[in-house]
mmCIF file of C-alpha atoms in Angstrom:
data_model
loop_
_atom_site.group_PDB
_atom_site.id
_atom_site.type_symbol
_atom_site.label_atom_id
_atom_site.label_comp_id
_atom_site.label_asym_id
_atom_site.label_seq_id
_atom_site.Cartn_x
_atom_site.Cartn_y
_atom_site.Cartn_z
ATOM 1 C CA MET A 1107 90.846 90.759 103.187
ATOM 2 C CA LYS A 1108 87.415 89.860 104.560
ATOM 3 C CA LEU A 1109 85.843 92.163 101.989
ATOM 4 C CA TRP A 1110 87.993 90.842 99.142
ATOM 5 C CA LEU A 1111 87.058 87.245 99.944
ATOM 6 C CA THR A 1112 83.406 88.046 99.270
ATOM 7 C CA THR A 1113 83.813 90.482 96.376
ATOM 8 C CA PHE A 1114 86.710 89.033 94.362
ATOM 9 C CA PHE A 1115 84.176 87.401 92.034
ATOM 10 C CA PRO A 1116 80.796 88.685 90.844
ATOM 11 C CA LYS A 1117 77.892 86.253 90.463
ATOM 12 C CA LEU A 1118 77.599 86.851 86.708
ATOM 13 C CA GLU A 1119 80.725 86.952 84.551
ATOM 14 C CA PRO A 1120 81.416 87.979 80.956
ATOM 15 C CA PHE A 1121 82.374 85.246 78.502
ATOM 16 C CA TYR A 1122 83.724 86.401 75.163
ATOM 17 C CA ILE A 1123 83.078 84.761 71.805
ATOM 18 C CA ASP A 1124 84.761 85.756 68.568
ATOM 19 C CA GLY A 1125 84.918 83.690 65.382
ATOM 20 C CA ASP A 1126 82.915 80.722 66.698
ATOM 21 C CA ASN A 1127 79.350 81.183 65.457
ATOM 22 C CA ASN A 1128 78.369 77.648 66.429
ATOM 23 C CA LEU A 1129 79.230 78.311 70.076
ATOM 24 C CA LEU A 1130 77.413 81.619 69.916
ATOM 25 C CA HIS A 1131 74.256 80.079 68.431
ATOM 26 C CA GLN A 1132 74.224 77.311 71.024
ATOM 27 C CA LEU A 1133 74.283 79.794 73.860
ATOM 28 C CA GLU A 1134 71.595 81.891 72.184
ATOM 29 C CA SER A 1135 69.429 78.794 71.817
ATOM 30 C CA LEU A 1136 69.599 78.339 75.589
ATOM 31 C CA GLY A 1137 68.128 81.810 76.050
ATOM 32 C CA PHE A 1138 71.273 83.780 76.845
ATOM 33 C CA GLN A 1139 71.379 87.368 75.634
ATOM 34 C CA VAL A 1140 74.352 88.204 73.414
ATOM 35 C CA TYR A 1141 75.901 91.678 73.544
ATOM 36 C CA SER A 1142 78.496 93.553 71.552
ATOM 37 C CA LYS A 1143 81.229 95.147 73.674
ATOM 38 C CA ALA A 1144 79.555 98.554 73.265
ATOM 39 C CA GLN A 1145 76.176 97.172 74.345
ATOM 40 C CA PHE A 1146 77.753 95.404 77.297
ATOM 41 C CA VAL A 1147 79.217 98.639 78.642
ATOM 42 C CA GLU A 1148 75.717 100.153 78.519
ATOM 43 C CA ILE A 1149 73.986 97.336 80.400
ATOM 44 C CA ALA A 1150 76.866 96.500 82.750
ATOM 45 C CA ASN A 1151 78.655 99.805 83.229
ATOM 46 C CA GLN A 1152 79.006 99.301 86.978
ATOM 47 C CA PHE A 1153 80.437 95.814 86.436
ATOM 48 C CA VAL A 1154 83.025 97.105 83.951
ATOM 49 C CA GLY A 1155 84.065 99.862 86.353
ATOM 50 C CA GLU A 1156 84.489 97.403 89.208
ATOM 51 C CA TYR A 1157 85.767 94.255 87.487
ATOM 52 C CA GLY A 1158 86.809 95.194 83.945
ATOM 53 C CA ALA A 1159 90.527 94.926 84.686
ATOM 54 C CA ASN A 1160 90.098 91.551 86.408
ATOM 55 C CA TYR A 1161 88.740 90.132 83.162
ATOM 56 C CA ARG A 1162 91.095 92.052 80.841
ATOM 57 C CA HIS A 1163 87.961 93.459 79.208
ATOM 58 C CA TRP A 1164 89.813 96.091 77.197
ATOM 59 C CA SER A 1165 92.371 93.584 75.886
ATOM 60 C CA VAL A 1166 89.802 91.310 74.263
ATOM 61 C CA SER A 1167 89.106 91.989 70.583
ATOM 62 C CA ALA A 1168 86.589 94.773 69.938
ATOM 63 C CA THR A 1169 84.714 92.437 67.581
ATOM 64 C CA ALA A 1170 84.000 89.874 70.306
ATOM 65 C CA SER A 1171 80.454 89.214 71.469
ATOM 66 C CA ILE A 1172 79.724 88.828 75.167
ATOM 67 C CA VAL A 1173 77.466 86.453 77.030
ATOM 68 C CA TYR A 1174 76.906 87.439 80.664
ATOM 69 C CA LEU A 1175 76.206 84.354 82.752
ATOM 70 C CA GLU A 1176 76.937 82.104 85.703
ATOM 71 C CA ALA A 1177 79.017 79.501 83.903
ATOM 72 C CA ASP A 1178 78.826 76.788 86.545
ATOM 73 C CA THR A 1179 75.075 76.484 86.021
ATOM 74 C CA LEU A 1180 75.518 75.259 82.427
ATOM 75 C CA LYS A 1181 74.240 71.683 82.357
ATOM 76 C CA ASP A 1182 75.911 70.866 79.038
ATOM 77 C CA LYS A 1183 79.487 70.222 80.182
ATOM 78 C CA TRP A 1184 80.777 69.933 76.607
ATOM 79 C CA LEU A 1185 79.409 73.411 75.918
ATOM 80 C CA GLN A 1186 80.892 74.689 79.170
ATOM 81 C CA ALA A 1187 84.314 73.244 78.301
ATOM 82 C CA LYS A 1188 84.144 74.782 74.831
ATOM 83 C CA LEU A 1189 83.276 78.144 76.340
ATOM 84 C CA PHE A 1190 86.149 77.912 78.824
ATOM 85 C CA GLU A 1191 88.648 76.998 76.116
ATOM 86 C CA HIS A 1192 87.543 79.917 73.966
ATOM 87 C CA GLN A 1193 88.392 82.398 76.739
ATOM 88 C CA VAL A 1194 92.054 81.374 76.643
ATOM 89 C CA SER A 1195 92.398 82.119 72.934
ATOM 90 C CA LEU A 1196 90.836 85.563 73.407
ATOM 91 C CA GLY A 1197 93.061 86.553 76.332
ATOM 92 C CA ARG A 1198 90.292 86.935 78.909
ATOM 93 C CA GLY A 1199 91.312 87.385 82.531
ATOM 94 C CA GLN A 1200 90.923 84.991 85.474
ATOM 95 C CA ILE A 1201 92.779 82.240 83.626
ATOM 96 C CA PHE A 1202 95.830 80.725 85.290
ATOM 97 C CA THR A 1203 98.593 78.305 84.374
ATOM 98 C CA PHE A 1204 98.931 74.994 86.179
ATOM 99 C CA ASP A 1205 102.193 76.211 87.734
ATOM 100 C CA TRP A 1206 100.500 79.358 89.019
ATOM 101 C CA VAL A 1207 97.797 77.345 90.798
ATOM 102 C CA ARG A 1208 100.242 74.649 91.962
ATOM 103 C CA ASP A 1209 102.175 77.344 93.815
ATOM 104 C CA ILE A 1210 99.066 77.907 95.932
ATOM 105 C CA SER A 1211 97.782 74.359 96.358
ATOM 106 C CA ASP A 1212 98.658 71.182 94.499
ATOM 107 C CA ASP A 1213 95.520 69.521 95.826
ATOM 108 C CA TRP A 1214 93.276 72.227 94.475
ATOM 109 C CA LEU A 1215 95.083 72.217 91.152
ATOM 110 C CA LYS A 1216 94.103 68.567 90.786
ATOM 111 C CA ARG A 1217 90.473 69.316 91.669
ATOM 112 C CA LEU A 1218 90.191 72.320 89.374
ATOM 113 C CA LYS A 1219 91.716 70.393 86.486
ATOM 114 C CA GLU A 1220 88.740 68.046 86.726
ATOM 115 C CA THR A 1221 86.084 70.775 86.662
ATOM 116 C CA HIS A 1222 87.607 74.016 85.322
ATOM 117 C CA LEU A 1223 90.156 73.009 82.727
ATOM 118 C CA ALA A 1224 90.345 75.695 80.047
ATOM 119 C CA CYS A 1225 92.960 74.038 77.822
ATOM 120 C CA ASN A 1226 95.940 71.729 78.203
ATOM 121 C CA ASP A 1227 97.782 73.816 80.780
ATOM 122 C CA ARG A 1228 95.279 76.454 81.931
ATOM 123 C CA ILE A 1229 92.668 76.679 84.666
ATOM 124 C CA ILE A 1230 89.758 79.114 84.458
ATOM 125 C CA LEU A 1231 88.610 80.393 87.816
ATOM 126 C CA THR A 1232 84.888 81.152 87.982
ATOM 127 C CA GLN A 1233 82.594 82.368 90.695
ATOM 128 C CA GLY A 1234 81.400 78.796 91.193
ATOM 129 C CA ALA A 1235 84.941 77.494 91.603
ATOM 130 C CA TRP A 1236 85.820 80.364 93.936
ATOM 131 C CA LYS A 1237 82.977 79.407 96.294
ATOM 132 C CA LEU A 1238 84.436 75.911 96.627
ATOM 133 C CA LEU A 1239 87.887 77.037 97.728
ATOM 134 C CA PRO A 1240 88.621 77.059 101.485
ATOM 135 C CA THR A 1241 89.405 80.439 103.022
ATOM 136 C CA GLU A 1242 93.133 79.787 103.424
ATOM 137 C CA VAL A 1243 93.444 78.973 99.706
ATOM 138 C CA LYS A 1244 91.442 82.066 98.741
ATOM 139 C CA VAL A 1245 93.731 84.264 100.846
ATOM 140 C CA LYS A 1246 96.841 82.843 99.180
ATOM 141 C CA TRP A 1247 95.210 83.260 95.773
ATOM 142 C CA ILE A 1248 94.359 86.925 96.318
ATOM 143 C CA LEU A 1249 97.786 87.759 97.735
ATOM 144 C CA LYS A 1250 99.566 86.102 94.816
ATOM 145 C CA TRP A 1251 97.220 87.848 92.361
ATOM 146 C CA LEU A 1252 97.821 91.223 94.021
ATOM 147 C CA GLU A 1253 101.581 90.755 94.091
ATOM 148 C CA GLU A 1254 101.566 90.731 90.291
ATOM 149 C CA ARG A 1255 99.669 94.030 90.143
ATOM 150 C CA VAL A 1256 100.929 96.242 92.949
ATOM 151 C CA GLU A 1257 103.607 98.685 91.877
ATOM 152 C CA PRO A 1258 106.897 97.507 93.466
ATOM 153 C CA ILE A 1259 108.282 101.040 93.613
ATOM 154 C CA ALA A 1260 106.557 102.429 96.701
ATOM 155 C CA VAL A 1261 108.321 104.512 99.327
ATOM 156 C CA LEU A 1262 107.024 103.445 102.732
ATOM 157 C CA ASP A 1263 107.521 106.584 104.796
ATOM 158 C CA VAL A 1264 107.940 110.262 103.969
ATOM 159 C CA ASN A 1265 108.538 113.436 105.960
ATOM 160 C CA CYS A 1266 105.481 115.568 105.165
ATOM 161 C CA ASN A 1267 106.486 118.683 107.119
ATOM 162 C CA ASN A 1268 106.428 121.017 104.106
ATOM 163 C CA ILE A 1269 102.795 120.533 103.118
ATOM 164 C CA PRO A 1270 99.631 121.816 104.865
ATOM 165 C CA LYS A 1271 98.529 119.840 107.909
ATOM 166 C CA ARG A 1272 95.200 118.963 106.308
ATOM 167 C CA SER A 1273 97.041 117.412 103.344
ATOM 168 C CA GLU A 1274 99.489 115.608 105.618
ATOM 169 C CA HIS A 1275 96.625 114.122 107.632
ATOM 170 C CA VAL A 1276 94.692 112.605 104.714
ATOM 171 C CA ILE A 1277 97.818 111.410 102.929
ATOM 172 C CA LYS A 1278 99.145 109.569 105.972
ATOM 173 C CA LYS A 1279 95.698 108.016 106.416
ATOM 174 C CA HIS A 1280 95.657 106.597 102.881
ATOM 175 C CA ALA A 1281 99.296 105.929 101.946
ATOM 176 C CA SER A 1282 100.081 102.218 101.485
ATOM 177 C CA THR A 1283 96.409 101.243 101.715
ATOM 178 C CA PHE A 1284 93.853 99.903 99.254
ATOM 179 C CA PRO A 1285 90.443 101.444 98.548
ATOM 180 C CA LEU A 1286 87.436 99.388 99.632
ATOM 181 C CA ALA A 1287 86.101 99.285 96.068
ATOM 182 C CA SER A 1288 87.023 100.401 92.578
ATOM 183 C CA GLY A 1289 86.404 104.029 91.676
ATOM 184 C CA ALA A 1290 89.025 106.195 93.356
ATOM 185 C CA ASN A 1291 91.517 107.277 90.693
ATOM 186 C CA CYS A 1292 94.639 109.366 90.158
ATOM 187 C CA PHE A 1293 92.613 112.585 89.791
ATOM 188 C CA SER A 1294 90.766 112.116 93.074
ATOM 189 C CA ALA A 1295 94.042 111.249 94.820
ATOM 190 C CA ALA A 1296 95.790 114.382 93.543
ATOM 191 C CA ALA A 1297 92.892 116.790 94.141
ATOM 192 C CA GLY A 1298 91.921 115.253 97.486
ATOM 193 C CA SER A 1299 95.480 115.537 98.766
ATOM 194 C CA SER A 1300 95.683 119.206 97.887
ATOM 195 C CA LEU A 1301 92.260 119.874 99.420
ATOM 196 C CA GLY A 1302 92.927 117.730 102.465
ATOM 197 C CA SER A 1303 89.731 115.774 101.812
ATOM 198 C CA SER A 1304 89.356 112.029 102.413
ATOM 199 C CA GLU A 1305 85.957 112.172 100.721
ATOM 200 C CA VAL A 1306 87.521 113.394 97.477
ATOM 201 C CA ILE A 1307 90.432 110.931 97.657
ATOM 202 C CA GLU A 1308 88.114 107.954 98.089
ATOM 203 C CA ASN A 1309 85.715 108.741 95.222
ATOM 204 C CA TRP A 1310 86.039 108.848 91.456
ATOM 205 C CA LEU A 1311 86.638 112.198 89.750
ATOM 206 C CA ASN A 1312 86.341 112.875 86.055
ATOM 207 C CA ILE A 1313 88.723 115.331 84.420
ATOM 208 C CA GLU A 1314 86.265 118.251 84.480
ATOM 209 C CA GLU A 1315 85.567 117.772 88.194
ATOM 210 C CA PHE A 1316 89.294 117.495 88.839
ATOM 211 C CA PHE A 1317 90.094 120.828 87.203
ATOM 212 C CA ASP A 1318 87.110 122.473 88.911
ATOM 213 C CA ALA A 1319 88.526 121.320 92.262
ATOM 214 C CA LEU A 1320 91.941 122.824 91.432
ATOM 215 C CA LYS A 1321 90.331 126.095 90.316
ATOM 216 C CA ASN A 1322 88.212 126.341 93.460
ATOM 217 C CA GLU A 1323 91.349 125.786 95.532
ATOM 218 C CA GLY A 1324 93.053 128.666 93.713
ATOM 219 C CA LEU A 1325 95.570 126.484 91.901
ATOM 220 C CA ILE A 1326 96.687 127.632 88.476
ATOM 221 C CA LYS A 1327 99.166 126.341 85.919
ATOM 222 C CA ARG A 1328 102.555 127.738 86.907
ATOM 223 C CA GLU A 1329 105.226 125.705 85.117
ATOM 224 C CA GLU A 1330 105.658 122.915 82.608
ATOM 225 C CA ILE A 1331 107.952 119.927 82.407
ATOM 226 C CA SER A 1332 108.743 118.714 78.927
ATOM 227 C CA ARG A 1333 112.068 116.956 79.517
ATOM 228 C CA LEU A 1334 113.149 114.208 81.877
ATOM 229 C CA THR A 1335 115.751 116.569 83.349
ATOM 230 C CA ASP A 1336 113.170 119.186 84.427
ATOM 231 C CA SER A 1337 111.916 117.520 87.615
ATOM 232 C CA ARG A 1338 113.835 120.041 89.749
ATOM 233 C CA ARG A 1339 110.971 122.483 89.088
ATOM 234 C CA ILE A 1340 108.651 120.516 91.360
ATOM 235 C CA ARG A 1341 107.903 121.824 94.848
ATOM 236 C CA SER A 1342 106.024 120.419 97.822
ATOM 237 C CA HIS A 1343 102.229 120.851 97.570
ATOM 238 C CA ASP A 1344 102.234 120.995 93.755
ATOM 239 C CA VAL A 1345 99.643 119.112 91.749
ATOM 240 C CA LEU A 1346 101.182 117.528 88.653
ATOM 241 C CA VAL A 1347 99.083 116.857 85.564
ATOM 242 C CA TRP A 1348 100.364 114.696 82.694
ATOM 243 C CA GLU A 1349 99.181 115.653 79.204
ATOM 244 C CA ASN A 1350 100.193 113.591 76.167
ATOM 245 C CA ALA A 1351 101.242 114.935 72.774
ATOM 246 C CA GLU A 1352 97.615 114.784 71.555
ATOM 247 C CA GLY A 1353 96.519 117.064 74.390
ATOM 248 C CA SER A 1354 94.734 114.401 76.456
ATOM 249 C CA VAL A 1355 95.123 114.505 80.229
ATOM 250 C CA ILE A 1356 96.238 111.020 81.263
ATOM 251 C CA HIS A 1357 97.442 111.203 84.878
ATOM 252 C CA ALA A 1358 97.784 113.363 87.960
ATOM 253 C CA ALA A 1359 99.648 113.187 91.268
ATOM 254 C CA TYR A 1360 100.382 115.318 94.337
ATOM 255 C CA SER A 1361 103.915 116.282 95.398
ATOM 256 C CA VAL A 1362 104.540 115.587 99.066
ATOM 257 C CA THR A 1363 108.146 116.768 98.668
ATOM 258 C CA ASP A 1364 110.173 117.919 95.683
ATOM 259 C CA GLN A 1365 111.038 114.252 95.029
ATOM 260 C CA ILE A 1366 108.175 112.167 96.419
ATOM 261 C CA LEU A 1367 104.609 112.002 95.078
ATOM 262 C CA PHE A 1368 101.380 110.693 96.536
ATOM 263 C CA ASN A 1369 100.100 108.634 93.650
ATOM 264 C CA LYS A 1370 97.418 106.157 92.530
ATOM 265 C CA MET A 1371 97.974 104.314 89.277
ATOM 266 C CA GLY A 1372 94.354 103.673 88.304
ATOM 267 C CA GLN A 1373 90.753 103.416 89.456
ATOM 268 C CA PHE A 1374 90.658 99.778 90.560
ATOM 269 C CA TRP A 1375 90.525 98.395 94.099
ATOM 270 C CA PHE A 1376 93.786 96.485 93.692
ATOM 271 C CA GLN A 1377 95.737 99.680 92.935
ATOM 272 C CA PRO A 1378 96.765 101.224 96.291
ATOM 273 C CA TRP A 1379 97.583 104.791 97.216
ATOM 274 C CA GLN A 1380 101.355 105.016 97.431
ATOM 275 C CA TYR A 1381 104.321 107.300 97.920
ATOM 276 C CA VAL A 1382 106.541 107.026 94.838
ATOM 277 C CA ASN A 1383 109.740 108.716 93.763
ATOM 278 C CA ILE A 1384 109.161 111.218 90.958
ATOM 279 C CA ASP A 1385 111.743 109.450 88.775
ATOM 280 C CA HIS A 1386 109.533 106.337 88.616
ATOM 281 C CA VAL A 1387 106.500 108.136 87.188
ATOM 282 C CA LEU A 1388 107.994 111.188 85.487
ATOM 283 C CA ASP A 1389 107.664 109.556 82.076
ATOM 284 C CA TYR A 1390 104.258 107.998 82.815
ATOM 285 C CA ALA A 1391 102.998 106.109 79.733
ATOM 286 C CA GLU A 1392 106.074 107.526 77.932
ATOM 287 C CA CYS A 1393 104.369 110.906 78.021
ATOM 288 C CA LEU A 1394 107.510 113.064 77.939
ATOM 289 C CA THR A 1395 109.520 110.924 75.542
ATOM 290 C CA ASN A 1396 106.619 111.072 73.062
ATOM 291 C CA GLY A 1397 106.199 114.842 73.114
ATOM 292 C CA GLY A 1398 103.828 115.357 76.030
ATOM 293 C CA GLN A 1399 104.154 117.603 79.059
ATOM 294 C CA ILE A 1400 103.590 117.714 82.801
ATOM 295 C CA HIS A 1401 101.767 120.845 83.954
ATOM 296 C CA ILE A 1402 102.512 122.042 87.487
ATOM 297 C CA TYR A 1403 99.574 123.587 89.337
ATOM 298 C CA ARG A 1404 100.149 125.617 92.484
ATOM 299 C CA SER A 1405 98.609 128.597 94.261
#
């Protein structure tokens, strides 16, 4: 929590503009650089990897332009208000309803309405506003925010007797915990569990590195699951790899038992490592129902 309190907001934030050339020109006239979404990924790749989900970056229209700035330093409050309002219409993240904020603090709702009103019933939280909040309000805010994102399907404890001791050790160390920063993903969780390596679990792996790790461990594709009724084929210490109908690898997990997986849903810090029942993730992203397969890798 101490770490989250200081890293929940970056100093500079992306503000999206689409269909409002006047607003765009005004910001350009103040010396702000304007980027397309593709350009923004190039100049702020680390930011997108760490905070992209917080701001719903991938949900905003691909045609939107981006201005990367510290909004609370804008001296023109009319321009600031216009910029805030525009974020609501584009579906940017870090925007909250009055009721959402009231549930945390009615007093701070009143204060934020005066300075960070985004539209009639929305508050935009910025880095500047975050710095003003007392610690107890920040803690409540983060916990409420996390509650909406953490998978509610976790199994809290599992008998790991049928997997190697090295795998059992690293899994018990990480299960039901959050990573310190974004990066660790489903592929690192699955490969690291099989290898018994905390270093692998805690760092990002791309697909090529993931399959290299399985190959080096002597794991090969043994079986396939193509129907929701085929989960009985899974054994302890298997690595499961989801492949959609187009042939793209979209997920991976490690089987602690024939029914329970060690799983991470994405690469962001607010997505914990968890034990989950196979039934809850078997049809991940509707993979099986849309013609995909799960490949089972084992030695």
